[in-house]
PDB file of C-alpha atoms in Angstrom:
ATOM      1  CA  MET A   1     -60.071 312.157  81.029  1.00 47.00           C
ATOM      2  CA  ASN A   2     -56.674 310.914  79.956  1.00 48.00           C
ATOM      3  CA  GLU A   3     -57.334 311.804  76.356  1.00 48.00           C
ATOM      4  CA  THR A   4     -58.387 315.329  77.368  1.00 48.00           C
ATOM      5  CA  THR A   5     -55.254 315.754  79.429  1.00 46.00           C
ATOM      6  CA  LEU A   6     -53.125 314.443  76.567  1.00 43.00           C
ATOM      7  CA  ASP A   7     -54.736 316.840  74.140  1.00 48.00           C
ATOM      8  CA  ARG A   8     -54.114 319.798  76.445  1.00 46.00           C
ATOM      9  CA  THR A   9     -50.505 318.778  76.915  1.00 47.00           C
ATOM     10  CA  THR A  10     -50.044 318.513  73.178  1.00 49.00           C
ATOM     11  CA  LEU A  11     -51.593 321.937  72.619  1.00 42.00           C
ATOM     12  CA  VAL A  12     -49.470 323.560  75.324  1.00 47.00           C
ATOM     13  CA  GLY A  13     -46.324 322.008  73.862  1.00 50.00           C
ATOM     14  CA  ALA A  14     -47.242 323.288  70.408  1.00 49.00           C
ATOM     15  CA  LEU A  15     -47.540 326.892  71.596  1.00 50.00           C
ATOM     16  CA  PRO A  16     -44.477 329.127  71.161  1.00 52.00           C
ATOM     17  CA  PRO A  17     -42.447 329.703  74.329  1.00 55.00           C
ATOM     18  CA  ALA A  18     -43.355 332.713  76.388  1.00 52.00           C
ATOM     19  CA  PRO A  19     -41.083 335.694  75.811  1.00 50.00           C
ATOM     20  CA  THR A  20     -38.354 336.073  78.387  1.00 52.00           C
ATOM     21  CA  ARG A  21     -36.352 339.096  79.392  1.00 53.00           C
ATOM     22  CA  ARG A  22     -33.089 339.575  77.576  1.00 54.00           C
ATOM     23  CA  GLN A  23     -30.216 338.215  79.594  1.00 57.00           C
ATOM     24  CA  GLN A  24     -28.024 340.986  80.887  1.00 58.00           C
ATOM     25  CA  SER A  25     -24.326 340.962  80.142  1.00 56.00           C
ATOM     26  CA  VAL A  26     -22.023 340.040  82.963  1.00 58.00           C
ATOM     27  CA  ILE A  27     -19.764 342.977  82.101  1.00 60.00           C
ATOM     28  CA  PRO A  28     -21.652 346.277  82.452  1.00 66.00           C
ATOM     29  CA  GLY A  29     -21.334 349.073  79.912  1.00 70.00           C
ATOM     30  CA  PHE A  30     -20.528 346.851  76.939  1.00 73.00           C
ATOM     31  CA  GLY A  31     -22.234 349.133  74.434  1.00 78.00           C
ATOM     32  CA  LEU A  32     -20.428 352.232  75.688  1.00 82.00           C
ATOM     33  CA  THR A  33     -17.013 350.573  75.836  1.00 83.00           C
ATOM     34  CA  LEU A  34     -17.455 349.033  72.383  1.00 83.00           C
ATOM     35  CA  GLY A  35     -18.431 352.399  70.942  1.00 85.00           C
ATOM     36  CA  LEU A  36     -15.430 354.136  72.505  1.00 88.00           C
ATOM     37  CA  THR A  37     -13.153 351.352  71.288  1.00 88.00           C
ATOM     38  CA  LEU A  38     -14.402 351.647  67.711  1.00 88.00           C
ATOM     39  CA  LEU A  39     -14.177 355.442  67.846  1.00 89.00           C
ATOM     40  CA  TRP A  40     -10.605 355.391  69.127  1.00 89.00           C
ATOM     41  CA  LEU A  41      -9.599 352.681  66.665  1.00 87.00           C
ATOM     42  CA  SER A  42     -11.096 354.682  63.802  1.00 87.00           C
ATOM     43  CA  LEU A  43      -9.349 357.910  64.782  1.00 87.00           C
ATOM     44  CA  VAL A  44      -5.952 356.323  65.361  1.00 84.00           C
ATOM     45  CA  VAL A  45      -5.840 353.499  62.775  1.00 83.00           C
ATOM     46  CA  LEU A  46      -8.713 353.203  60.318  1.00 85.00           C
ATOM     47  CA  ILE A  47      -9.100 356.815  59.188  1.00 88.00           C
ATOM     48  CA  PRO A  48      -5.349 357.432  58.596  1.00 85.00           C
ATOM     49  CA  LEU A  49      -5.037 354.166  56.678  1.00 83.00           C
ATOM     50  CA  ALA A  50      -8.127 354.969  54.636  1.00 85.00           C
ATOM     51  CA  ALA A  51      -6.743 358.418  53.853  1.00 84.00           C
ATOM     52  CA  LEU A  52      -3.490 356.819  52.690  1.00 84.00           C
ATOM     53  CA  PHE A  53      -5.285 354.475  50.311  1.00 84.00           C
ATOM     54  CA  LEU A  54      -7.592 357.238  49.046  1.00 85.00           C
ATOM     55  CA  LYS A  55      -4.611 359.488  48.333  1.00 81.00           C
ATOM     56  CA  THR A  56      -2.907 356.653  46.458  1.00 83.00           C
ATOM     57  CA  ALA A  57      -6.094 355.857  44.523  1.00 82.00           C
ATOM     58  CA  GLU A  58      -6.040 359.361  43.038  1.00 82.00           C
ATOM     59  CA  LEU A  59      -2.960 358.420  41.031  1.00 84.00           C
ATOM     60  CA  PRO A  60      -3.374 356.694  37.670  1.00 88.00           C
ATOM     61  CA  PRO A  61      -2.217 353.058  37.627  1.00 88.00           C
ATOM     62  CA  GLU A  62       0.654 353.772  35.259  1.00 90.00           C
ATOM     63  CA  ARG A  63       1.940 356.460  37.628  1.00 89.00           C
ATOM     64  CA  ILE A  64       1.837 354.060  40.604  1.00 88.00           C
ATOM     65  CA  LEU A  65       3.590 351.396  38.563  1.00 90.00           C
ATOM     66  CA  ALA A  66       6.294 353.861  37.514  1.00 91.00           C
ATOM     67  CA  ILE A  67       6.903 354.876  41.134  1.00 90.00           C
ATOM     68  CA  LEU A  68       7.081 351.316  42.436  1.00 89.00           C
ATOM     69  CA  THR A  69       9.261 349.980  39.634  1.00 91.00           C
ATOM     70  CA  ALA A  70      11.877 352.710  39.967  1.00 92.00           C
ATOM     71  CA  PRO A  71      15.242 351.100  40.840  1.00 93.00           C
ATOM     72  CA  ARG A  72      15.643 353.153  44.007  1.00 93.00           C
ATOM     73  CA  THR A  73      12.190 352.187  45.266  1.00 93.00           C
ATOM     74  CA  LEU A  74      12.650 348.498  44.479  1.00 93.00           C
ATOM     75  CA  ASN A  75      16.002 348.390  46.234  1.00 94.00           C
ATOM     76  CA  ALA A  76      14.624 350.187  49.295  1.00 93.00           C
ATOM     77  CA  LEU A  77      11.663 347.790  49.545  1.00 92.00           C
ATOM     78  CA  LYS A  78      13.966 344.818  49.026  1.00 93.00           C
ATOM     79  CA  ILE A  79      16.257 345.957  51.843  1.00 94.00           C
ATOM     80  CA  SER A  80      13.405 346.688  54.255  1.00 93.00           C
ATOM     81  CA  PHE A  81      11.416 343.494  53.746  1.00 92.00           C
ATOM     82  CA  GLY A  82      14.370 341.211  53.124  1.00 93.00           C
ATOM     83  CA  LEU A  83      16.327 342.268  56.184  1.00 95.00           C
ATOM     84  CA  ALA A  84      13.162 342.339  58.308  1.00 94.00           C
ATOM     85  CA  LEU A  85      12.461 338.706  57.381  1.00 93.00           C
ATOM     86  CA  ALA A  86      16.072 337.753  58.041  1.00 95.00           C
ATOM     87  CA  ALA A  87      16.099 339.526  61.415  1.00 95.00           C
ATOM     88  CA  ALA A  88      12.816 337.930  62.499  1.00 94.00           C
ATOM     89  CA  SER A  89      14.086 334.484  61.476  1.00 94.00           C
ATOM     90  CA  ILE A  90      17.319 334.960  63.420  1.00 96.00           C
ATOM     91  CA  ASN A  91      15.353 336.193  66.426  1.00 95.00           C
ATOM     92  CA  ILE A  92      13.353 332.967  66.404  1.00 94.00           C
ATOM     93  CA  VAL A  93      16.559 330.972  66.941  1.00 93.00           C
ATOM     94  CA  LEU A  94      18.128 333.385  69.423  1.00 93.00           C
ATOM     95  CA  GLY A  95      14.827 333.828  71.243  1.00 92.00           C
ATOM     96  CA  ALA A  96      14.392 330.066  71.612  1.00 91.00           C
ATOM     97  CA  LEU A  97      17.830 329.721  73.191  1.00 92.00           C
ATOM     98  CA  ILE A  98      17.304 332.656  75.553  1.00 93.00           C
ATOM     99  CA  VAL A  99      13.831 331.545  76.626  1.00 93.00           C
ATOM    100  CA  TRP A 100      15.030 327.993  77.243  1.00 89.00           C
ATOM    101  CA  ALA A 101      17.872 329.263  79.441  1.00 91.00           C
ATOM    102  CA  LEU A 102      15.633 331.664  81.377  1.00 91.00           C
ATOM    103  CA  VAL A 103      12.827 329.175  81.989  1.00 89.00           C
ATOM    104  CA  ARG A 104      14.598 325.846  82.464  1.00 85.00           C
ATOM    105  CA  TYR A 105      17.769 326.849  84.325  1.00 87.00           C
ATOM    106  CA  ASP A 106      18.526 328.768  87.495  1.00 87.00           C
ATOM    107  CA  PHE A 107      21.911 330.498  87.351  1.00 86.00           C
ATOM    108  CA  PRO A 108      23.564 333.590  88.855  1.00 90.00           C
ATOM    109  CA  GLY A 109      22.457 336.750  87.110  1.00 87.00           C
ATOM    110  CA  ARG A 110      19.315 335.175  85.693  1.00 88.00           C
ATOM    111  CA  ARG A 111      17.062 338.027  86.808  1.00 90.00           C
ATOM    112  CA  VAL A 112      19.495 340.600  85.470  1.00 92.00           C
ATOM    113  CA  LEU A 113      19.521 338.873  82.076  1.00 90.00           C
ATOM    114  CA  ASP A 114      15.733 338.681  82.150  1.00 90.00           C
ATOM    115  CA  ALA A 115      15.545 342.438  82.776  1.00 90.00           C
ATOM    116  CA  LEU A 116      18.069 343.234  80.035  1.00 91.00           C
ATOM    117  CA  ILE A 117      15.768 341.650  77.442  1.00 92.00           C
ATOM    118  CA  ASP A 118      13.358 344.570  77.850  1.00 90.00           C
ATOM    119  CA  ILE A 119      15.960 347.278  77.167  1.00 91.00           C
ATOM    120  CA  PRO A 120      14.912 347.719  73.489  1.00 90.00           C
ATOM    121  CA  PHE A 121      11.365 348.408  74.713  1.00 87.00           C
ATOM    122  CA  ALA A 122      12.432 351.258  77.004  1.00 85.00           C
ATOM    123  CA  LEU A 123      15.390 352.624  75.044  1.00 86.00           C
ATOM    124  CA  PRO A 124      14.617 355.410  72.531  1.00 87.00           C
ATOM    125  CA  THR A 125      15.271 354.178  69.018  1.00 87.00           C
ATOM    126  CA  ALA A 126      17.631 357.054  68.234  1.00 88.00           C
ATOM    127  CA  VAL A 127      19.732 356.230  71.300  1.00 90.00           C
ATOM    128  CA  ALA A 128      19.847 352.582  70.243  1.00 90.00           C
ATOM    129  CA  GLY A 129      20.989 353.567  66.748  1.00 91.00           C
ATOM    130  CA  ILE A 130      23.753 355.838  68.052  1.00 92.00           C
ATOM    131  CA  ALA A 131      24.920 353.180  70.530  1.00 91.00           C
ATOM    132  CA  LEU A 132      25.033 350.458  67.875  1.00 92.00           C
ATOM    133  CA  THR A 133      26.849 352.736  65.438  1.00 92.00           C
ATOM    134  CA  THR A 134      29.454 353.640  68.057  1.00 91.00           C
ATOM    135  CA  LEU A 135      29.914 349.991  68.985  1.00 92.00           C
ATOM    136  CA  TYR A 136      30.168 348.580  65.445  1.00 93.00           C
ATOM    137  CA  ALA A 137      32.028 351.426  63.719  1.00 90.00           C
ATOM    138  CA  GLU A 138      35.527 350.741  62.435  1.00 89.00           C
ATOM    139  CA  ASN A 139      36.993 352.402  65.527  1.00 89.00           C
ATOM    140  CA  GLY A 140      34.410 350.909  67.901  1.00 88.00           C
ATOM    141  CA  TRP A 141      34.899 348.158  70.457  1.00 90.00           C
ATOM    142  CA  VAL A 142      33.387 345.418  68.288  1.00 91.00           C
ATOM    143  CA  GLY A 143      33.883 346.957  64.861  1.00 89.00           C
ATOM    144  CA  GLY A 144      37.605 347.363  65.478  1.00 88.00           C
ATOM    145  CA  LEU A 145      37.874 343.616  66.043  1.00 90.00           C
ATOM    146  CA  LEU A 146      35.919 342.789  62.885  1.00 91.00           C
ATOM    147  CA  VAL A 147      37.786 345.085  60.480  1.00 88.00           C
ATOM    148  CA  PRO A 148      40.965 342.911  60.405  1.00 89.00           C
ATOM    149  CA  LEU A 149      38.706 340.009  59.435  1.00 89.00           C
ATOM    150  CA  GLY A 150      37.331 341.972  56.485  1.00 88.00           C
ATOM    151  CA  ILE A 151      33.903 342.438  58.077  1.00 90.00           C
ATOM    152  CA  LYS A 152      32.401 345.915  58.018  1.00 91.00           C
ATOM    153  CA  VAL A 153      29.176 346.361  59.966  1.00 91.00           C
ATOM    154  CA  ALA A 154      28.431 350.048  60.350  1.00 90.00           C
ATOM    155  CA  PHE A 155      27.030 351.859  57.295  1.00 90.00           C
ATOM    156  CA  THR A 156      26.262 348.587  55.503  1.00 91.00           C
ATOM    157  CA  PRO A 157      23.166 346.331  55.209  1.00 93.00           C
ATOM    158  CA  LEU A 158      24.766 344.122  57.866  1.00 93.00           C
ATOM    159  CA  GLY A 159      24.472 347.003  60.306  1.00 93.00           C
ATOM    160  CA  ILE A 160      20.773 347.309  59.451  1.00 94.00           C
ATOM    161  CA  LEU A 161      20.337 343.599  60.166  1.00 95.00           C
ATOM    162  CA  ILE A 162      21.979 343.906  63.583  1.00 95.00           C
ATOM    163  CA  ALA A 163      19.789 346.889  64.483  1.00 94.00           C
ATOM    164  CA  LEU A 164      16.629 345.003  63.464  1.00 95.00           C
ATOM    165  CA  ILE A 165      17.703 341.964  65.494  1.00 95.00           C
ATOM    166  CA  PHE A 166      18.264 344.212  68.500  1.00 94.00           C
ATOM    167  CA  ILE A 167      14.815 345.813  68.428  1.00 93.00           C
ATOM    168  CA  GLY A 168      12.919 342.604  67.523  1.00 93.00           C
ATOM    169  CA  LEU A 169      14.376 340.088  69.967  1.00 93.00           C
ATOM    170  CA  PRO A 170      12.187 341.080  72.979  1.00 93.00           C
ATOM    171  CA  PHE A 171       9.007 340.407  71.001  1.00 93.00           C
ATOM    172  CA  VAL A 172       9.961 336.771  70.495  1.00 93.00           C
ATOM    173  CA  VAL A 173      11.228 336.233  74.040  1.00 93.00           C
ATOM    174  CA  ARG A 174       8.266 337.833  75.814  1.00 92.00           C
ATOM    175  CA  THR A 175       5.775 335.997  73.613  1.00 90.00           C
ATOM    176  CA  VAL A 176       7.242 332.518  74.036  1.00 91.00           C
ATOM    177  CA  GLN A 177       8.404 332.754  77.657  1.00 91.00           C
ATOM    178  CA  PRO A 178       4.987 332.557  79.397  1.00 90.00           C
ATOM    179  CA  VAL A 179       3.894 329.662  77.181  1.00 87.00           C
ATOM    180  CA  LEU A 180       6.994 327.642  78.035  1.00 87.00           C
ATOM    181  CA  GLU A 181       6.613 328.483  81.722  1.00 86.00           C
ATOM    182  CA  ASP A 182       3.018 327.197  81.731  1.00 85.00           C
ATOM    183  CA  LEU A 183       3.929 323.982  79.923  1.00 80.00           C
ATOM    184  CA  ASP A 184       3.195 320.996  82.136  1.00 75.00           C
ATOM    185  CA  HIS A 185       6.398 319.193  83.108  1.00 71.00           C
ATOM    186  CA  ASP A 186       4.428 315.992  83.601  1.00 71.00           C
ATOM    187  CA  LEU A 187       4.132 315.689  79.829  1.00 73.00           C
ATOM    188  CA  GLU A 188       7.894 315.617  79.463  1.00 71.00           C
ATOM    189  CA  GLU A 189       8.239 313.115  82.293  1.00 71.00           C
ATOM    190  CA  ALA A 190       5.593 310.922  80.709  1.00 78.00           C
ATOM    191  CA  ALA A 191       7.411 311.059  77.373  1.00 73.00           C
ATOM    192  CA  ALA A 192      10.677 310.098  79.076  1.00 73.00           C
ATOM    193  CA  THR A 193       8.896 307.239  80.859  1.00 77.00           C
ATOM    194  CA  LEU A 194       7.686 305.938  77.507  1.00 74.00           C
ATOM    195  CA  GLY A 195      11.255 305.881  76.221  1.00 74.00           C
ATOM    196  CA  ALA A 196      11.418 309.168  74.298  1.00 73.00           C
ATOM    197  CA  GLY A 197      14.820 310.822  74.077  1.00 72.00           C
ATOM    198  CA  ARG A 198      15.500 314.507  74.623  1.00 75.00           C
ATOM    199  CA  TRP A 199      15.229 315.490  70.977  1.00 78.00           C
ATOM    200  CA  THR A 200      12.104 313.390  70.520  1.00 79.00           C
ATOM    201  CA  THR A 201      10.517 315.063  73.550  1.00 76.00           C
ATOM    202  CA  ILE A 202      11.393 318.502  72.208  1.00 75.00           C
ATOM    203  CA  ARG A 203      10.095 317.664  68.733  1.00 75.00           C
ATOM    204  CA  ARG A 204       6.921 315.837  69.762  1.00 77.00           C
ATOM    205  CA  VAL A 205       5.915 317.510  73.049  1.00 77.00           C
ATOM    206  CA  ILE A 206       7.502 320.932  73.505  1.00 79.00           C
ATOM    207  CA  ALA A 207       7.727 322.241  69.923  1.00 79.00           C
ATOM    208  CA  PRO A 208       4.015 321.757  69.044  1.00 80.00           C
ATOM    209  CA  ALA A 209       3.003 323.504  72.259  1.00 82.00           C
ATOM    210  CA  VAL A 210       5.141 326.614  71.729  1.00 85.00           C
ATOM    211  CA  LEU A 211       4.882 326.820  67.925  1.00 85.00           C
ATOM    212  CA  PRO A 212       1.888 329.235  67.912  1.00 84.00           C
ATOM    213  CA  ALA A 213       3.763 331.526  70.305  1.00 86.00           C
ATOM    214  CA  PHE A 214       6.839 331.424  68.078  1.00 88.00           C
ATOM    215  CA  LEU A 215       4.743 332.376  65.053  1.00 86.00           C
ATOM    216  CA  THR A 216       3.207 335.258  66.987  1.00 86.00           C
ATOM    217  CA  GLY A 217       6.635 336.463  68.072  1.00 89.00           C
ATOM    218  CA  PHE A 218       7.891 336.173  64.511  1.00 90.00           C
ATOM    219  CA  ALA A 219       5.002 338.275  63.208  1.00 87.00           C
ATOM    220  CA  LEU A 220       5.511 340.957  65.872  1.00 88.00           C
ATOM    221  CA  ALA A 221       9.266 341.104  65.293  1.00 91.00           C
ATOM    222  CA  PHE A 222       8.782 341.330  61.539  1.00 91.00           C
ATOM    223  CA  ALA A 223       6.145 344.053  61.785  1.00 87.00           C
ATOM    224  CA  ARG A 224       8.374 346.104  64.074  1.00 89.00           C
ATOM    225  CA  ALA A 225      11.436 345.624  61.839  1.00 92.00           C
ATOM    226  CA  VAL A 226       9.673 346.648  58.612  1.00 90.00           C
ATOM    227  CA  GLY A 227       8.671 350.029  59.979  1.00 86.00           C
ATOM    228  CA  GLU A 228      11.769 350.685  62.099  1.00 90.00           C
ATOM    229  CA  TYR A 229      13.371 354.044  61.433  1.00 90.00           C
ATOM    230  CA  GLY A 230      15.190 355.640  64.367  1.00 86.00           C
ATOM    231  CA  SER A 231      17.638 352.872  65.233  1.00 89.00           C
ATOM    232  CA  VAL A 232      18.428 352.104  61.574  1.00 92.00           C
ATOM    233  CA  ILE A 233      19.219 355.434  59.942  1.00 91.00           C
ATOM    234  CA  PHE A 234      22.301 356.003  62.123  1.00 90.00           C
ATOM    235  CA  ILE A 235      23.960 352.666  61.370  1.00 92.00           C
ATOM    236  CA  ALA A 236      22.692 352.140  57.818  1.00 90.00           C
ATOM    237  CA  GLY A 237      24.721 354.746  55.983  1.00 86.00           C
ATOM    238  CA  ASN A 238      21.598 355.571  53.938  1.00 88.00           C
ATOM    239  CA  LEU A 239      23.236 355.098  50.551  1.00 89.00           C
ATOM    240  CA  PRO A 240      20.630 354.936  47.737  1.00 90.00           C
ATOM    241  CA  ASN A 241      20.315 351.458  46.229  1.00 90.00           C
ATOM    242  CA  VAL A 242      22.752 350.096  48.833  1.00 91.00           C
ATOM    243  CA  SER A 243      21.637 350.710  52.429  1.00 90.00           C
ATOM    244  CA  GLU A 244      18.563 352.916  52.124  1.00 92.00           C
ATOM    245  CA  ILE A 245      15.415 351.568  53.836  1.00 93.00           C
ATOM    246  CA  ALA A 246      11.900 352.215  52.579  1.00 92.00           C
ATOM    247  CA  PRO A 247      10.756 354.332  55.575  1.00 92.00           C
ATOM    248  CA  LEU A 248      13.701 356.672  54.972  1.00 92.00           C
ATOM    249  CA  LEU A 249      12.834 356.908  51.279  1.00 92.00           C
ATOM    250  CA  ILE A 250       9.282 357.893  52.233  1.00 92.00           C
ATOM    251  CA  VAL A 251      10.617 360.689  54.437  1.00 92.00           C
ATOM    252  CA  ILE A 252      12.926 361.844  51.641  1.00 93.00           C
ATOM    253  CA  ARG A 253      10.039 361.967  49.158  1.00 91.00           C
ATOM    254  CA  LEU A 254       7.985 364.006  51.629  1.00 90.00           C
ATOM    255  CA  GLU A 255      10.842 366.471  52.083  1.00 91.00           C
ATOM    256  CA  GLU A 256      11.030 366.759  48.289  1.00 90.00           C
ATOM    257  CA  PHE A 257       7.264 367.467  48.220  1.00 90.00           C
ATOM    258  CA  ARG A 258       6.742 364.335  46.104  1.00 88.00           C
ATOM    259  CA  TYR A 259       3.688 363.269  48.049  1.00 87.00           C
ATOM    260  CA  ALA A 260       2.461 360.879  45.354  1.00 85.00           C
ATOM    261  CA  ASP A 261       5.677 358.878  45.558  1.00 88.00           C
ATOM    262  CA  ALA A 262       5.549 358.797  49.355  1.00 90.00           C
ATOM    263  CA  THR A 263       1.945 357.604  49.535  1.00 90.00           C
ATOM    264  CA  ALA A 264       2.452 354.957  46.842  1.00 90.00           C
ATOM    265  CA  ILE A 265       5.477 353.487  48.634  1.00 91.00           C
ATOM    266  CA  ALA A 266       3.722 353.620  52.006  1.00 90.00           C
ATOM    267  CA  ALA A 267       0.599 351.919  50.636  1.00 90.00           C
ATOM    268  CA  THR A 268       2.709 349.191  49.071  1.00 89.00           C
ATOM    269  CA  MET A 269       4.523 348.538  52.354  1.00 88.00           C
ATOM    270  CA  LEU A 270       1.209 348.434  54.185  1.00 87.00           C
ATOM    271  CA  VAL A 271      -0.364 345.941  51.773  1.00 87.00           C
ATOM    272  CA  ALA A 272       2.715 343.713  51.760  1.00 84.00           C
ATOM    273  CA  SER A 273       2.858 343.748  55.572  1.00 81.00           C
ATOM    274  CA  PHE A 274      -0.812 342.859  55.834  1.00 83.00           C
ATOM    275  CA  LEU A 275      -0.426 339.977  53.407  1.00 84.00           C
ATOM    276  CA  LEU A 276       2.558 338.544  55.243  1.00 79.00           C
ATOM    277  CA  LEU A 277       0.881 338.934  58.633  1.00 77.00           C
ATOM    278  CA  PHE A 278      -2.214 337.265  57.208  1.00 82.00           C
ATOM    279  CA  VAL A 279      -0.110 334.281  56.136  1.00 80.00           C
ATOM    280  CA  VAL A 280       1.587 334.086  59.535  1.00 76.00           C
ATOM    281  CA  ASN A 281      -1.757 334.292  61.353  1.00 76.00           C
ATOM    282  CA  GLY A 282      -3.098 331.542  59.098  1.00 80.00           C
ATOM    283  CA  LEU A 283      -0.158 329.333  60.020  1.00 73.00           C
ATOM    284  CA  GLN A 284      -0.714 330.160  63.673  1.00 70.00           C
ATOM    285  CA  ARG A 285      -4.388 329.178  63.534  1.00 77.00           C
ATOM    286  CA  TRP A 286      -3.474 325.979  61.723  1.00 74.00           C
ATOM    287  CA  SER A 287      -0.969 325.164  64.446  1.00 66.00           C
ATOM    288  CA  GLN A 288      -3.509 325.947  67.164  1.00 67.00           C
ATOM    289  CA  SER A 289      -6.073 323.682  65.529  1.00 74.00           C
ATOM    290  CA  ARG A 290      -3.572 320.827  65.599  1.00 64.00           C
ATOM    291  CA  THR A 291      -2.249 321.352  69.109  1.00 58.00           C
ATOM    292  CA  GLY A 292      -5.346 322.807  70.770  1.00 57.00           C
ATOM    293  CA  ARG A 293      -3.238 325.490  72.459  1.00 51.00           C
ATOM    294  CA  LEU A 294      -3.464 329.240  72.236  1.00 47.00           C
ATOM    295  CA  ALA A 295      -0.455 331.493  71.953  1.00 46.00           C
TER     296      ALA A 295
END
């Protein structure tokens, strides 16, 4: 009897499991929402980008190389990417100081300062450009003080840098602020109990926790600065080979009906931006894998 029972048990265990009903998703309408998301993403992002690359692919390689190696194009790309990197790097430092003051200290006017950070989000870019130009011109409030020192801001690359810092700072602050607010204070107290100084606590406890958020803010600020147009053209001066940004050069080529030049420059900016964002995202994932925290 026992052998028969054992044989039946063995046979039942060898049979494939009975088919079960597919488990329903907790969120209803996943297929419909995913389809609408892909459709909207294709119409707004994928199809225009594909059309840009297809239009550029129609040009022979030597023609693309001639367009991109023209001195005016090289200088415009250098100004756009170089100043965007510089502005994003400066915003990392300024953003760290502002976030630390907003999160760790309670002082009069704190909420007002917190609200002022979002002004570049709500302010039209053209208005920001006119305001910065008026402020930093030679007869402006700030520019008039800098002229005796031999510093000219408006209509120079320095003016472009200030405009890019202005529009990129909120991205760093708003990305890092919630991460620092959620950081457990017990970790800092434990580090102090173990004899760690302030700088050691910042370097070993706080910095690894907020590093992914800083990298995300850097990438967002850089991406915004590279494509910025409205707030820059008023303060830049727009001198070819001196203070002309790549987005403005694209518009100029379109107005001249030189569509091949415009698409080649735009495709180059897009590829370079993707590559740099890919590197930043790789660094962010590496930092997350080490700290175990998400930005």
